[in-house]
Amino acid sequence: MRSRQARIDPRLTTADTATNILSGLCQMADEARITCEPWFAGLPLSRVRIDDPTVRVSYRQASRIVEAALRALPRADIGLVLGCRQNIGNFGLLGLAMMTAYSFGDAIGIGLQYAGLSGSLMDLEFDTSDPAAVSMVAVQRAPDEHLLPFLCEELFASTLMLCQGLVGTSFRPLRLELTYPAPAYASRYREVFDCPVAFNMQRNRIMVDTRWLDYRLPTYNPVSAQQALALCRAQLPHERRPNEIVASVRRLLRERLQENPRLADIAAELHLTERTLRRHLASAGTGFKTIHDEARSDRAHDLLHQRDLPISQIGAVLGFKDAREFRRAFKRWTGTTPSEVRERG
């Protein structure tokens, strides 16, 4: 099987990311009276262009600017500070679309679908395998471990601010899990999120009580909601590159593994015909079954680290009818069995 990095490398140079985070870092530099023009050396960008809502940057460009900002700004918890400054207004049209949605669950779905408009530098997935909690899982696009704390801090703190803006300040996550070691300022995480925070975990995720999903938003407006969604759709590229289609298919499959979606289901989600989707995937050198198997295999490996989770239940989470079917598929993907993987730890 190809490595995660090999699968996602082509997207690192696609200029499709809004500059919200970079603009926020520049504002922090302005307040600290630090010049940020050197951050853009060698890039076709400038301090002025970063504030232009029509400008898009690649992950590689954005990561270079973030690295420069982290070196220049005079505090360690920059991601938490920047994330806590966000509100619905900072999310622009996406914030309006979420605010006018019928329920909190609908708003979260919109946020995930149009996450690219928010300028997020991480890929987002929705995990509903736990009946008591839903999780927003953040997946890094490249193994930039030195950037990971900042990226998670900004993403999860801004998500918290957005959620509280939608349903009120009584909203609290159930738990925050992070894959990296606790930083020296770990106590700030608990102050910001007001929930248990665990480091050195398998995934970067924030968990929310499922009861919030059905909460009807007081700002619901069916007319404004349709108008805002139409404007969000208009901001998406009209012609998405094949590798962007692959990324979208992978994201949707990860979110819906338990449903075992078909090619037709995913094509409908992407507003494409089955034939067009199949052609895009072929142009990118892959196919629907390959991506589906990779998504299930990756998720299976994550779940097998949870030793209290029965293998039959893991199979169900991945969309298999029974444990035997799951074991056969896992053996086909990896050449080994789920039990052997679990025993190796």
XYZ file of C-alpha atoms in Angstrom:
345
model
C 0.000 0.000 0.000
C 1.229 3.493 -0.760
C 2.191 5.641 2.201
C -0.036 8.439 3.447
C 2.523 11.026 2.367
C 2.769 9.628 -1.169
C -1.009 9.824 -1.493
C -1.373 13.422 -0.397
C 1.830 15.049 -1.738
C 0.242 16.481 -4.929
C -2.132 18.653 -2.907
C 0.641 20.446 -1.036
C 1.411 22.770 -3.946
C -2.167 23.526 -5.042
C -3.066 27.153 -4.307
C -6.559 26.532 -2.909
C -6.327 27.710 0.709
C -7.778 30.996 1.959
C -5.429 33.290 3.895
C -7.480 33.725 7.098
C -4.858 32.189 9.419
C -1.997 34.059 7.772
C -3.886 37.340 8.018
C -4.482 36.703 11.721
C -0.776 36.085 12.301
C 0.054 39.325 10.487
C -2.390 41.210 12.711
C -0.657 39.759 15.775
C 2.666 40.958 14.368
C 1.244 44.445 13.779
C 0.057 44.595 17.395
C 3.497 43.515 18.638
C 5.128 46.054 16.291
C 6.965 43.310 14.454
C 7.452 43.677 10.721
C 6.147 40.636 8.884
C 7.313 41.466 5.331
C 10.352 39.153 5.723
C 7.921 36.231 6.176
C 7.052 36.479 2.468
C 10.606 36.465 1.102
C 10.783 34.375 -2.058
C 6.977 34.054 -2.292
C 4.577 35.851 -4.675
C 2.824 37.299 -1.628
C 2.975 40.384 0.571
C 1.426 41.803 3.725
C -1.195 43.626 1.667
C -2.087 40.627 -0.508
C -2.601 38.393 2.521
C -5.647 40.490 3.485
C -7.188 40.109 0.005
C -10.145 37.661 0.310
C -9.641 36.487 -3.290
C -6.038 35.342 -2.727
C -5.374 31.624 -2.334
C -2.133 29.981 -1.235
C -0.765 26.448 -1.238
C -0.075 24.478 1.921
C 3.666 24.780 1.258
C 3.448 28.568 0.967
C 1.271 28.838 4.066
C 3.515 26.559 6.136
C 6.587 28.655 5.287
C 4.803 31.796 6.475
C 3.566 30.093 9.650
C 7.095 28.883 10.439
C 8.421 32.426 10.062
C 5.628 33.783 12.265
C 6.293 31.247 15.019
C 9.945 32.289 15.065
C 9.104 35.989 15.176
C 6.147 36.281 17.536
C 7.054 36.513 21.240
C 4.946 33.757 22.833
C 4.615 29.979 22.635
C 0.809 29.542 22.675
C 0.208 31.514 19.475
C -2.243 28.962 18.090
C -4.492 29.160 21.143
C -4.384 32.950 21.144
C -5.219 33.182 17.452
C -7.954 30.541 17.659
C -9.644 32.215 20.612
C -9.909 35.460 18.650
C -12.206 33.869 16.084
C -15.975 34.222 15.941
C -18.687 33.524 13.388
C -17.923 36.788 11.622
C -14.333 35.710 10.992
C -15.637 32.763 8.973
C -17.360 35.063 6.463
C -19.898 33.420 4.163
C -19.175 30.022 5.685
C -20.047 31.394 9.125
C -23.294 32.825 7.777
C -24.201 29.503 6.137
C -23.570 27.655 9.391
C -25.415 30.206 11.522
C -28.574 30.048 9.382
C -28.633 26.214 9.250
C -31.510 24.332 10.868
C -29.539 22.499 13.555
C -26.099 22.381 15.101
C -25.475 19.057 13.351
C -26.406 20.588 9.990
C -24.072 23.516 10.681
C -21.162 21.196 11.453
C -21.807 19.296 8.232
C -21.686 22.547 6.262
C -18.472 23.541 8.024
C -16.802 20.276 7.047
C -18.072 20.387 3.471
C -16.766 23.906 2.865
C -13.763 23.806 5.212
C -11.508 25.041 2.411
C -13.212 28.439 2.555
C -12.090 28.910 6.171
C -8.385 28.672 5.376
C -7.842 25.562 7.498
C -4.391 24.018 7.028
C -5.560 20.596 8.211
C -7.986 18.138 6.634
C -11.119 17.451 8.667
C -13.105 14.278 9.172
C -16.296 13.518 11.096
C -16.289 10.321 13.189
C -19.638 8.991 14.422
C -18.496 5.498 15.433
C -19.035 6.238 19.142
C -22.794 6.293 19.951
C -22.254 8.754 22.829
C -19.997 11.250 21.086
C -19.128 12.632 17.685
C -15.583 13.652 16.898
C -14.026 16.177 14.568
C -10.714 14.611 13.581
C -7.870 16.744 12.213
C -5.455 15.111 9.771
C -2.165 16.744 8.899
C -1.447 17.192 5.196
C 2.320 16.826 5.631
C 4.455 15.478 8.507
C 5.489 18.900 9.822
C 5.719 17.894 13.475
C 7.071 21.278 14.574
C 3.946 22.960 13.148
C 1.453 20.434 14.508
C 0.822 22.058 17.923
C 0.099 25.436 16.318
C -2.169 23.933 13.659
C -4.181 21.944 16.228
C -4.385 24.821 18.684
C -5.679 27.249 16.075
C -8.119 24.758 14.546
C -9.655 23.410 17.743
C -9.760 26.761 19.564
C -11.413 28.506 16.610
C -13.850 25.588 16.291
C -14.763 25.998 19.955
C -15.368 29.730 19.456
C -17.510 28.985 16.404
C -19.575 26.363 18.247
C -20.154 28.672 21.191
C -21.202 31.368 18.756
C -23.790 28.986 17.310
C -25.301 27.481 20.485
C -24.079 29.653 23.368
C -21.284 29.732 25.909
C -22.663 26.695 27.738
C -21.196 24.544 24.954
C -18.233 22.477 26.101
C -16.405 19.599 24.389
C -16.327 16.235 26.124
C -12.626 15.693 25.502
C -9.674 16.879 23.423
C -7.038 14.393 22.248
C -3.715 15.317 20.640
C -0.961 13.189 19.170
C 1.989 15.301 20.325
C 3.585 15.573 23.800
C 2.211 18.108 26.265
C 3.881 21.520 25.775
C 5.182 23.583 28.681
C 1.972 25.641 28.599
C -0.383 22.620 28.648
C -2.446 24.212 31.433
C -3.605 26.817 28.886
C -5.357 24.062 26.920
C -7.485 23.193 29.925
C -8.289 26.868 30.523
C -9.406 27.358 26.922
C -11.323 24.123 26.339
C -12.601 23.506 29.883
C -12.564 19.739 29.348
C -10.164 16.811 29.811
C -7.158 17.135 27.480
C -4.947 14.147 26.637
C -1.604 14.227 24.809
C 0.387 11.460 23.049
C -2.849 9.984 21.684
C -3.541 8.152 18.396
C -5.475 10.972 16.716
C -5.987 14.712 16.925
C -9.676 15.072 17.686
C -12.242 17.005 19.682
C -15.219 15.050 20.998
C -18.740 16.443 21.426
C -21.826 15.003 23.130
C -24.229 13.730 20.444
C -27.120 15.550 22.115
C -25.847 18.795 20.582
C -26.403 17.566 17.019
C -30.187 17.966 17.157
C -30.048 21.373 18.848
C -32.099 23.757 16.712
C -30.239 26.988 16.055
C -32.118 30.152 17.079
C -30.629 31.924 14.040
C -32.112 29.426 11.552
C -33.434 31.098 8.412
C -34.285 28.875 5.419
C -34.042 31.687 2.854
C -30.735 33.067 4.130
C -29.398 29.524 4.500
C -29.973 28.748 0.813
C -28.505 32.076 -0.261
C -25.398 31.591 1.890
C -24.855 28.024 0.649
C -25.163 29.186 -2.963
C -22.489 31.820 -2.328
C -20.249 29.223 -0.671
C -20.615 26.930 -3.669
C -19.786 29.829 -5.977
C -16.471 30.320 -4.174
C -15.360 26.749 -4.862
C -13.204 26.139 -7.963
C -15.355 25.366 -10.998
C -12.860 22.822 -12.294
C -11.293 20.811 -9.519
C -8.040 19.014 -10.292
C -8.103 15.211 -10.210
C -6.033 15.127 -7.015
C -8.567 17.430 -5.345
C -11.338 15.042 -6.366
C -9.373 12.171 -4.821
C -9.008 14.150 -1.583
C -12.752 14.841 -1.520
C -13.604 11.182 -2.131
C -11.208 10.100 0.609
C -12.704 12.603 3.060
C -16.293 11.559 2.334
C -15.442 7.874 2.611
C -13.740 8.409 5.973
C -16.811 10.220 7.257
C -19.222 7.520 6.039
C -17.289 4.264 6.395
C -19.983 2.662 8.534
C -22.539 3.221 5.754
C -20.305 1.426 3.206
C -21.139 4.043 0.533
C -21.123 3.195 -3.173
C -19.491 5.144 -5.983
C -22.925 6.538 -6.878
C -23.410 7.869 -3.335
C -20.072 9.703 -3.326
C -20.588 11.029 -6.844
C -23.934 12.491 -5.770
C -22.276 14.182 -2.774
C -19.761 15.799 -5.146
C -22.464 16.779 -7.670
C -20.807 14.624 -10.328
C -22.028 11.746 -12.474
C -20.598 8.306 -11.744
C -18.851 8.339 -15.117
C -17.239 11.731 -14.479
C -16.061 10.724 -11.008
C -14.633 7.458 -12.335
C -12.780 9.413 -15.047
C -11.332 11.898 -12.525
C -10.085 9.063 -10.323
C -8.538 7.286 -13.284
C -6.771 10.517 -14.298
C -5.269 10.635 -10.816
C -4.046 7.041 -11.190
C -6.453 5.429 -8.746
C -9.984 4.065 -8.409
C -12.908 4.141 -6.024
C -12.295 0.664 -4.586
C -8.616 1.451 -3.981
C -9.434 4.640 -2.066
C -12.215 2.902 -0.136
C -9.918 0.058 0.908
C -7.157 2.479 1.905
C -9.579 4.485 4.046
C -10.892 1.342 5.743
C -7.399 -0.056 6.289
C -6.111 3.196 7.808
C -9.126 3.458 10.118
C -8.827 -0.209 11.091
C -5.229 0.290 12.194
C -6.295 3.276 14.329
C -9.106 1.322 15.990
C -6.995 -1.757 16.645
C -4.938 0.311 19.079
C -8.087 0.587 21.218
C -7.705 -2.803 22.894
C -11.090 -2.707 24.607
C -12.858 -2.470 21.239
C -13.879 -5.937 19.939
C -12.685 -6.791 16.450
C -16.286 -7.490 15.418
C -17.227 -3.936 16.418
C -14.291 -2.518 14.445
C -15.584 -4.380 11.407
C -19.040 -2.872 11.910
C -17.575 0.642 12.164
C -15.893 0.031 8.799
C -19.137 -1.076 7.152
C -18.690 -4.860 7.205
C -21.648 -7.134 7.929
C -19.694 -9.508 10.145
C -16.247 -10.061 11.675
C -15.320 -12.811 9.225
C -15.836 -10.532 6.236
C -13.700 -7.866 7.933
C -10.878 -10.313 8.724
C -10.753 -11.533 5.112
C -10.607 -7.975 3.777
C -7.948 -6.929 6.305
C -5.800 -9.930 5.342
C -6.150 -8.951 1.686
C -5.106 -5.348 2.399
C -2.182 -5.999 4.715
C -1.142 -9.635 4.425
C -1.804 -10.154 8.120
C -4.787 -10.436 10.465
C -6.345 -7.866 12.804
C -5.414 -10.002 15.819
C -1.767 -10.122 14.760
C -1.639 -6.353 14.342
C -3.231 -5.874 17.767
C -0.764 -8.299 19.402
C 2.196 -6.405 17.945
C 0.827 -3.276 19.611
